Amino acid sequence: AAETETESVDVMAEAELKVAQYDYDAAIALLKDSPDYESNTEMQQAVTDYAMAKNSLVEYPIDQVTHVFFHSMIVDTNRAFGKGAGDPTTDGLNQVMTTMSEFTQIMQSMYDKGYVMVSLHDMCNVDENGNVTRGTILLPEGKKAFVLSQDDVSYYHYQDGYGLADKLLIDENGEVKNQYTDADGNVLIGDYDMVPWIDTFVKEHPDFSYHGHKGIIALTGYNGILGYRTDIAYKTRENLDSFQQAWFEQHPDFDEAAYNKECEDAKAVADTMKATGWEFASHTWGHINVGQKSLEGIQTDTEKWLNYVSPLVGGTDVIIFAFGADLGDWTGYTTDNEKFNYLKSQGFDIYCNVDSTQYWVQFGSDVANGGQYMRQGRRNLDGYRMYYNPELLEDLFNAKDVFDPARPTPVPPMG
């Protein structure tokens, strides 16, 4: 009897978590499926209460879902900015990166303002034929849906020594955390970048996540993924760039067995992330500009992504363009756009560029010719945007309050 009681308590707790994340249908189904439901008046009452609460939800306008993104977070500002303005890496980090201090304040502000993380796949439905239609997001009045993404979670070689995390890994509790090496060479495990920080925050604030969904991670492949050296170059040692050559000099014993272990470990991290609400997107294998690249160049790059990244993350139908580039202008993709036709044929249904407006969402409706997609603009919440356009961020947070005093100013202009 005690065991049955414990199971009932566990089921109730699981249902309450689903309710906290606005998933009333799942909570009701969970309780009704419990073997104790017929005899448990508490469960029956909860089902009644949940059904009433669900009726108070309102449909959130898909066209008003904002999408914010980051790159890997700066943990140690002394190392990131210590070389001073003029160091190309420091200047780049100052422009496009966000410090952990800034990031935590931005997320807290957004949470306080009622923002809730949703998936791109909440915004649209994609059937087996690649037809894309509008989705439905139901939230309490006053809550605001947003998509969170992060680019380049590869922990590139060029970032070594600049005070960023080393990799993502699975800790002794089975949770995804970062490995971070501090300035003294101590190897630490913890929340040193977006993924584990969000995991911890959602544990404490489950209502920050819609149906358990978290962010979407946009991956390149040329240095591997998630801090693991998974690209084919690390197996063949061919076509290496100077950073990779230097890395091999530091890791002379890295052989095929080590390469296979890197792929295995990266896949295990990706699987754990997916099980806890994260998704993956292509950011192109080589961080290419799809607007400037030829169709043939896009095909070559996409094949590499599909061969060396997709198997590790389990595939995706989302492409988040590097450099904020795009395949066409704002009027929409048409079926005479060869680049779009190719990417669509490779299974990509959702396309994201960079756009500084509050929200920009477009659905392609050329059903007869297969020209179906959802397209969304993203907003960069980085040093450049906070310094030059703080007024564009006021719906999310006060940039002047958040801006890290450790940043060298002026932030270098782009271009």
Short mmCIF file of C-alpha atoms in Angstrom, two decimals:
data_model
loop_
_atom_site.label_atom_id
_atom_site.label_comp_id
_atom_site.label_asym_id
_atom_site.label_seq_id
_atom_site.Cartn_x
_atom_site.Cartn_y
_atom_site.Cartn_z
CA ALA A 1 0.00 0.00 0.00
CA ALA A 2 2.85 2.38 0.89
CA GLU A 3 4.44 1.66 -2.49
CA THR A 4 1.20 2.46 -4.32
CA GLU A 5 0.88 5.69 -2.33
CA THR A 6 4.42 6.70 -3.28
CA GLU A 7 3.68 6.00 -6.95
CA SER A 8 0.55 8.15 -6.74
CA VAL A 9 2.52 11.00 -5.19
CA ASP A 10 5.12 10.70 -7.98
CA VAL A 11 2.42 10.75 -10.67
CA MET A 12 0.81 13.81 -9.08
CA ALA A 13 4.18 15.58 -8.92
CA GLU A 14 4.82 14.78 -12.59
CA ALA A 15 1.36 16.08 -13.52
CA GLU A 16 1.94 19.29 -11.54
CA LEU A 17 5.22 19.86 -13.41
CA LYS A 18 3.39 19.49 -16.73
CA VAL A 19 0.76 21.97 -15.56
CA ALA A 20 3.48 24.42 -14.49
CA GLN A 21 4.69 24.19 -18.11
CA TYR A 22 1.16 24.79 -19.51
CA ASP A 23 0.74 21.23 -20.78
CA TYR A 24 -2.69 20.50 -19.31
CA ASP A 25 -3.56 17.80 -21.82
CA ALA A 26 -0.46 15.78 -20.94
CA ALA A 27 -1.12 16.22 -17.21
CA ILE A 28 -4.72 15.04 -17.56
CA ALA A 29 -3.70 12.06 -19.70
CA LEU A 30 -1.01 11.08 -17.18
CA LEU A 31 -3.47 11.06 -14.28
CA LYS A 32 -6.19 9.24 -16.19
CA ASP A 33 -3.68 6.56 -17.25
CA SER A 34 -2.65 5.92 -13.64
CA PRO A 35 -3.92 2.59 -12.26
CA ASP A 36 -5.01 4.48 -9.12
CA TYR A 37 -7.16 7.02 -10.95
CA GLU A 38 -10.53 5.30 -10.44
CA SER A 39 -10.04 5.14 -6.64
CA ASN A 40 -8.08 8.35 -6.08
CA THR A 41 -10.31 11.36 -5.47
CA GLU A 42 -7.32 13.73 -5.39
CA MET A 43 -6.38 12.74 -8.92
CA GLN A 44 -9.97 13.06 -10.11
CA GLN A 45 -10.26 16.53 -8.58
CA ALA A 46 -6.96 17.54 -10.20
CA VAL A 47 -8.25 16.46 -13.63
CA THR A 48 -11.34 18.65 -13.13
CA ASP A 49 -9.19 21.59 -12.01
CA TYR A 50 -6.73 21.17 -14.90
CA ALA A 51 -9.53 21.07 -17.47
CA MET A 52 -10.92 24.34 -16.10
CA ALA A 53 -7.50 25.96 -16.03
CA LYS A 54 -6.83 24.91 -19.62
CA ASN A 55 -9.98 26.75 -20.70
CA SER A 56 -8.50 30.00 -19.40
CA LEU A 57 -5.48 29.79 -21.76
CA VAL A 58 -5.40 32.08 -24.78
CA GLU A 59 -3.89 31.48 -28.19
CA TYR A 60 -0.65 33.39 -28.59
CA PRO A 61 -0.20 35.05 -32.02
CA ILE A 62 2.45 33.08 -33.92
CA ASP A 63 3.43 36.26 -35.81
CA GLN A 64 4.41 37.87 -32.49
CA VAL A 65 6.82 35.21 -31.27
CA THR A 66 10.21 36.86 -30.85
CA HIS A 67 13.41 34.85 -31.36
CA VAL A 68 16.59 35.77 -29.47
CA PHE A 69 20.01 34.22 -29.86
CA PHE A 70 23.47 34.12 -28.35
CA HIS A 71 26.89 32.66 -29.05
CA SER A 72 28.96 30.83 -26.42
CA MET A 73 29.16 32.79 -23.18
CA ILE A 74 32.23 34.54 -21.86
CA VAL A 75 32.99 33.22 -18.38
CA ASP A 76 36.25 35.06 -17.63
CA THR A 77 36.17 38.66 -18.88
CA ASN A 78 39.84 39.17 -17.93
CA ARG A 79 40.93 36.54 -20.42
CA ALA A 80 38.34 37.43 -23.07
CA PHE A 81 39.13 41.13 -23.06
CA GLY A 82 42.57 41.22 -21.46
CA LYS A 83 44.51 41.57 -24.71
CA GLY A 84 42.69 44.82 -25.33
CA ALA A 85 41.05 46.40 -28.35
CA GLY A 86 42.83 45.55 -31.58
CA ASP A 87 43.30 41.86 -30.78
CA PRO A 88 41.09 40.28 -33.47
CA THR A 89 39.67 37.59 -31.16
CA THR A 90 39.00 40.08 -28.34
CA ASP A 91 37.29 42.44 -30.78
CA GLY A 92 35.17 39.61 -32.16
CA LEU A 93 34.17 38.39 -28.71
CA ASN A 94 33.27 41.96 -27.72
CA GLN A 95 31.00 42.31 -30.75
CA VAL A 96 29.15 38.98 -30.92
CA MET A 97 29.48 37.34 -27.52
CA THR A 98 27.64 37.86 -24.26
CA THR A 99 29.14 37.46 -20.79
CA MET A 100 27.61 35.03 -18.30
CA SER A 101 26.79 38.02 -16.09
CA GLU A 102 24.88 39.70 -18.93
CA PHE A 103 23.17 36.48 -19.99
CA THR A 104 21.87 35.63 -16.52
CA GLN A 105 20.46 39.14 -16.09
CA ILE A 106 18.83 39.05 -19.55
CA MET A 107 17.15 35.70 -18.85
CA GLN A 108 15.97 36.84 -15.40
CA SER A 109 14.53 40.02 -16.90
CA MET A 110 12.71 38.08 -19.62
CA TYR A 111 11.35 35.63 -17.06
CA ASP A 112 10.15 38.51 -14.87
CA LYS A 113 8.40 40.06 -17.90
CA GLY A 114 6.45 36.86 -18.54
CA TYR A 115 8.43 35.38 -21.45
CA VAL A 116 8.16 31.62 -21.96
CA MET A 117 10.47 29.49 -24.14
CA VAL A 118 8.70 27.73 -26.99
CA SER A 119 10.01 25.51 -29.77
CA LEU A 120 10.08 26.45 -33.44
CA HIS A 121 8.01 23.28 -33.78
CA ASP A 122 5.32 24.77 -31.54
CA MET A 123 5.04 27.62 -34.04
CA CYS A 124 4.42 25.32 -37.00
CA ASN A 125 3.37 21.82 -37.92
CA VAL A 126 5.23 19.87 -40.60
CA ASP A 127 3.61 16.78 -42.09
CA GLU A 128 5.38 13.80 -43.69
CA ASN A 129 5.19 15.49 -47.10
CA GLY A 130 6.97 18.61 -45.88
CA ASN A 131 3.81 20.73 -45.81
CA VAL A 132 4.20 23.48 -43.22
CA THR A 133 1.21 25.00 -41.45
CA ARG A 134 0.75 27.30 -38.48
CA GLY A 135 0.91 25.75 -35.04
CA THR A 136 -1.01 26.68 -31.92
CA ILE A 137 0.53 27.99 -28.71
CA LEU A 138 -1.78 28.30 -25.70
CA LEU A 139 -0.55 30.40 -22.77
CA PRO A 140 -2.10 32.23 -19.83
CA GLU A 141 -3.08 35.83 -20.54
CA GLY A 142 -0.05 38.11 -20.20
CA LYS A 143 2.57 35.45 -20.95
CA LYS A 144 4.73 35.98 -24.06
CA ALA A 145 6.22 33.25 -26.24
CA PHE A 146 9.83 33.43 -27.40
CA VAL A 147 12.33 31.14 -29.12
CA LEU A 148 15.86 30.85 -27.70
CA SER A 149 18.79 29.73 -29.85
CA GLN A 150 22.56 29.57 -29.61
CA ASP A 151 25.01 29.46 -32.49
CA ASP A 152 28.34 27.68 -32.89
CA VAL A 153 28.29 25.51 -29.78
CA SER A 154 31.47 23.83 -30.96
CA TYR A 155 33.99 25.47 -28.60
CA TYR A 156 36.22 26.34 -31.51
CA HIS A 157 40.00 26.08 -31.27
CA TYR A 158 40.40 29.84 -31.72
CA GLN A 159 38.55 30.42 -28.42
CA ASP A 160 41.08 28.46 -26.36
CA GLY A 161 42.56 30.63 -23.64
CA TYR A 162 39.90 33.35 -23.93
CA GLY A 163 37.86 32.34 -20.89
CA LEU A 164 35.06 30.30 -22.46
CA ALA A 165 33.93 26.75 -21.64
CA ASP A 166 35.79 23.76 -23.15
CA LYS A 167 32.90 21.42 -23.90
CA LEU A 168 29.56 20.01 -22.80
CA LEU A 169 29.58 16.67 -20.98
CA ILE A 170 27.40 14.38 -18.89
CA ASP A 171 28.27 14.61 -15.21
CA GLU A 172 28.07 11.92 -12.52
CA ASN A 173 24.36 12.71 -12.00
CA GLY A 174 23.58 12.17 -15.67
CA GLU A 175 23.10 15.90 -16.26
CA VAL A 176 24.61 17.97 -19.08
CA LYS A 177 27.18 20.42 -17.71
CA ASN A 178 30.19 22.33 -19.02
CA GLN A 179 33.82 21.56 -18.53
CA TYR A 180 35.65 24.83 -17.97
CA THR A 181 39.35 25.38 -17.41
CA ASP A 182 40.04 28.45 -15.31
CA ALA A 183 43.00 30.84 -15.60
CA ASP A 184 45.04 28.69 -13.16
CA GLY A 185 44.43 25.52 -15.16
CA ASN A 186 41.86 24.06 -12.77
CA VAL A 187 39.26 21.94 -14.60
CA LEU A 188 35.78 22.71 -13.27
CA ILE A 189 32.38 21.19 -14.04
CA GLY A 190 29.28 23.38 -13.89
CA ASP A 191 26.95 25.89 -15.54
CA TYR A 192 29.48 27.80 -17.63
CA ASP A 193 27.36 28.34 -20.76
CA MET A 194 23.76 28.59 -21.88
CA VAL A 195 22.67 24.95 -21.95
CA PRO A 196 23.35 23.88 -18.35
CA TRP A 197 22.43 27.32 -17.00
CA ILE A 198 18.99 27.13 -18.66
CA ASP A 199 18.56 23.54 -17.40
CA THR A 200 19.17 24.71 -13.84
CA PHE A 201 16.96 27.78 -14.23
CA VAL A 202 14.05 25.71 -15.60
CA LYS A 203 14.34 23.30 -12.66
CA GLU A 204 13.84 26.28 -10.38
CA HIS A 205 11.32 28.06 -12.67
CA PRO A 206 9.48 25.38 -14.67
CA ASP A 207 7.04 28.00 -15.95
CA PHE A 208 9.85 29.48 -18.08
CA SER A 209 9.46 26.48 -20.42
CA TYR A 210 6.45 25.68 -22.60
CA HIS A 211 5.72 21.93 -22.51
CA GLY A 212 9.29 21.30 -21.32
CA HIS A 213 10.87 22.89 -24.39
CA LYS A 214 14.16 24.75 -24.14
CA GLY A 215 16.43 26.26 -26.79
CA ILE A 216 17.70 25.23 -30.19
CA ILE A 217 21.42 24.76 -30.78
CA ALA A 218 22.70 25.71 -34.25
CA LEU A 219 25.82 23.72 -35.08
CA THR A 220 28.58 24.01 -37.63
CA GLY A 221 30.83 20.99 -38.09
CA TYR A 222 34.31 22.01 -39.18
CA ASN A 223 35.79 21.93 -35.64
CA GLY A 224 33.39 19.23 -34.48
CA ILE A 225 30.41 19.80 -32.18
CA LEU A 226 29.76 20.51 -28.49
CA GLY A 227 33.50 20.62 -27.78
CA TYR A 228 34.25 17.21 -29.35
CA ARG A 229 36.53 16.86 -32.36
CA THR A 230 34.07 14.94 -34.49
CA ASP A 231 34.75 16.23 -37.97
CA ILE A 232 36.25 13.85 -40.53
CA ALA A 233 39.45 15.95 -40.62
CA TYR A 234 40.31 14.70 -37.11
CA LYS A 235 40.17 11.15 -38.42
CA THR A 236 42.00 11.64 -41.72
CA ARG A 237 44.28 14.55 -40.65
CA GLU A 238 43.75 15.96 -44.12
CA ASN A 239 43.01 19.58 -45.13
CA LEU A 240 43.82 20.88 -41.65
CA ASP A 241 43.83 24.58 -40.86
CA SER A 242 46.51 26.13 -38.64
CA PHE A 243 44.39 25.79 -35.47
CA GLN A 244 43.81 22.09 -36.13
CA GLN A 245 47.51 21.51 -36.84
CA ALA A 246 48.39 23.17 -33.55
CA TRP A 247 45.78 21.06 -31.76
CA PHE A 248 47.29 17.85 -33.16
CA GLU A 249 50.72 18.97 -31.96
CA GLN A 250 49.22 19.22 -28.48
CA HIS A 251 47.41 15.87 -28.88
CA PRO A 252 49.94 13.65 -30.74
CA ASP A 253 48.27 10.43 -29.54
CA PHE A 254 44.84 11.30 -30.98
CA ASP A 255 44.08 8.30 -33.21
CA GLU A 256 41.06 6.65 -34.82
CA ALA A 257 39.95 5.09 -31.52
CA ALA A 258 40.08 8.53 -29.89
CA TYR A 259 38.13 9.99 -32.80
CA ASN A 260 35.43 7.32 -32.47
CA LYS A 261 35.22 8.03 -28.72
CA GLU A 262 34.75 11.76 -29.42
CA CYS A 263 31.84 10.96 -31.75
CA GLU A 264 30.32 8.56 -29.22
CA ASP A 265 30.59 11.11 -26.39
CA ALA A 266 29.19 13.95 -28.51
CA LYS A 267 26.22 11.78 -29.50
CA ALA A 268 25.57 10.85 -25.85
CA VAL A 269 25.52 14.54 -24.87
CA ALA A 270 23.19 15.39 -27.79
CA ASP A 271 20.85 12.51 -26.86
CA THR A 272 20.68 13.68 -23.24
CA MET A 273 20.01 17.26 -24.35
CA LYS A 274 17.18 16.17 -26.64
CA ALA A 275 15.64 14.11 -23.82
CA THR A 276 15.60 17.25 -21.65
CA GLY A 277 13.96 19.64 -24.12
CA TRP A 278 16.77 20.86 -26.40
CA GLU A 279 16.74 20.78 -30.19
CA PHE A 280 19.40 21.08 -32.89
CA ALA A 281 19.67 22.98 -36.16
CA SER A 282 22.15 23.21 -38.98
CA HIS A 283 24.27 26.37 -38.92
CA THR A 284 25.95 25.09 -42.12
CA TRP A 285 29.03 22.87 -41.78
CA GLY A 286 31.55 25.58 -42.62
CA HIS A 287 29.73 28.67 -41.28
CA ILE A 288 29.10 29.79 -44.86
CA ASN A 289 27.18 32.77 -46.19
CA VAL A 290 24.36 31.14 -48.16
CA GLY A 291 23.53 34.44 -49.87
CA GLN A 292 27.00 34.70 -51.40
CA LYS A 293 27.78 31.00 -51.85
CA SER A 294 26.94 29.28 -55.14
CA LEU A 295 24.36 26.50 -55.25
CA GLU A 296 27.19 24.01 -55.74
CA GLY A 297 29.00 25.43 -52.70
CA ILE A 298 25.85 25.07 -50.59
CA GLN A 299 25.40 21.50 -51.79
CA THR A 300 28.97 20.55 -50.88
CA ASP A 301 28.65 22.16 -47.45
CA THR A 302 25.24 20.60 -46.74
CA GLU A 303 26.51 17.13 -47.62
CA LYS A 304 29.28 17.55 -45.04
CA TRP A 305 26.77 18.66 -42.41
CA LEU A 306 24.48 15.73 -43.20
CA ASN A 307 27.39 13.28 -43.14
CA TYR A 308 29.33 14.44 -40.08
CA VAL A 309 26.93 16.38 -37.84
CA SER A 310 23.41 15.10 -38.52
CA PRO A 311 24.09 11.47 -37.41
CA LEU A 312 25.36 12.73 -34.04
CA VAL A 313 22.35 14.94 -33.30
CA GLY A 314 19.68 12.75 -34.89
CA GLY A 315 18.83 14.97 -37.86
CA THR A 316 16.89 18.22 -38.06
CA ASP A 317 14.54 20.13 -40.34
CA VAL A 318 15.82 23.53 -39.17
CA ILE A 319 18.57 25.65 -40.73
CA ILE A 320 19.75 28.76 -38.93
CA PHE A 321 21.85 30.73 -41.38
CA ALA A 322 25.39 31.78 -40.46
CA PHE A 323 26.24 35.49 -40.74
CA GLY A 324 22.51 36.19 -40.54
CA ALA A 325 22.43 35.59 -44.29
CA ASP A 326 19.40 34.35 -46.24
CA LEU A 327 18.37 32.69 -49.49
CA GLY A 328 16.28 35.58 -50.75
CA ASP A 329 14.71 38.89 -49.80
CA TRP A 330 11.87 39.48 -47.36
CA THR A 331 9.15 38.88 -49.99
CA GLY A 332 9.51 35.12 -49.55
CA TYR A 333 11.09 32.11 -51.21
CA THR A 334 9.66 31.03 -54.53
CA THR A 335 10.02 27.71 -56.29
CA ASP A 336 12.40 29.21 -58.85
CA ASN A 337 14.89 29.76 -55.99
CA GLU A 338 17.35 26.92 -56.61
CA LYS A 339 19.02 27.24 -53.22
CA PHE A 340 15.69 26.96 -51.43
CA ASN A 341 14.60 24.04 -53.60
CA TYR A 342 17.82 22.20 -52.77
CA LEU A 343 17.65 22.78 -49.00
CA LYS A 344 13.97 21.88 -48.93
CA SER A 345 14.78 18.67 -50.82
CA GLN A 346 17.32 17.87 -48.09
CA GLY A 347 14.61 18.04 -45.44
CA PHE A 348 14.85 21.64 -44.21
CA ASP A 349 11.43 23.15 -43.46
CA ILE A 350 12.29 25.98 -41.03
CA TYR A 351 14.69 28.80 -41.96
CA CYS A 352 16.05 31.53 -39.67
CA ASN A 353 17.99 34.68 -40.53
CA VAL A 354 18.96 37.66 -38.34
CA ASP A 355 16.59 40.58 -38.10
CA SER A 356 16.71 43.40 -35.57
CA THR A 357 12.94 43.90 -35.39
CA GLN A 358 10.91 42.62 -32.46
CA TYR A 359 9.43 39.75 -34.43
CA TRP A 360 9.30 38.62 -38.03
CA VAL A 361 7.62 35.36 -39.03
CA GLN A 362 6.74 34.23 -42.55
CA PHE A 363 4.98 31.13 -43.87
CA GLY A 364 5.50 29.98 -47.44
CA SER A 365 2.23 28.89 -48.95
CA ASP A 366 3.08 27.74 -52.46
CA VAL A 367 1.61 24.32 -51.68
CA ALA A 368 1.12 23.25 -55.30
CA ASN A 369 4.83 23.59 -56.02
CA GLY A 370 6.10 22.33 -52.66
CA GLY A 371 7.31 25.78 -51.66
CA GLN A 372 6.46 25.35 -48.03
CA TYR A 373 8.44 26.65 -45.09
CA MET A 374 8.40 28.74 -41.96
CA ARG A 375 10.93 31.56 -41.78
CA GLN A 376 11.78 33.59 -38.70
CA GLY A 377 14.06 36.50 -37.94
CA ARG A 378 16.32 36.35 -34.87
CA ARG A 379 17.66 39.07 -32.59
CA ASN A 380 21.30 39.10 -31.47
CA LEU A 381 21.62 39.94 -27.76
CA ASP A 382 25.35 40.65 -27.79
CA GLY A 383 27.87 43.38 -27.09
CA TYR A 384 27.31 45.06 -30.42
CA ARG A 385 23.53 45.25 -30.11
CA MET A 386 23.55 46.32 -26.45
CA TYR A 387 26.10 49.06 -27.10
CA TYR A 388 24.76 50.51 -30.37
CA ASN A 389 21.00 49.80 -30.26
CA PRO A 390 19.89 49.44 -26.62
CA GLU A 391 16.49 50.89 -27.54
CA LEU A 392 15.77 47.83 -29.72
CA LEU A 393 15.94 45.59 -26.64
CA GLU A 394 13.64 47.45 -24.27
CA ASP A 395 10.85 44.89 -24.58
CA LEU A 396 13.25 42.29 -23.16
CA PHE A 397 15.61 44.04 -20.72
CA ASN A 398 17.37 47.31 -19.93
CA ALA A 399 20.66 47.07 -21.84
CA LYS A 400 22.32 49.84 -19.83
CA ASP A 401 21.71 47.94 -16.58
CA VAL A 402 22.88 44.62 -18.02
CA PHE A 403 25.95 45.78 -20.02
CA ASP A 404 29.07 44.27 -18.44
CA PRO A 405 31.45 47.00 -17.18
CA ALA A 406 34.35 44.69 -18.04
CA ARG A 407 33.66 45.18 -21.78
CA PRO A 408 36.11 47.48 -23.57
CA THR A 409 34.25 50.41 -25.11
CA PRO A 410 33.52 51.50 -27.69
CA VAL A 411 32.51 48.05 -28.91
CA PRO A 412 34.23 47.76 -32.31
CA PRO A 413 31.88 48.64 -35.19
CA MET A 414 30.98 45.89 -37.67
CA GLY A 415 32.38 45.76 -41.17
#
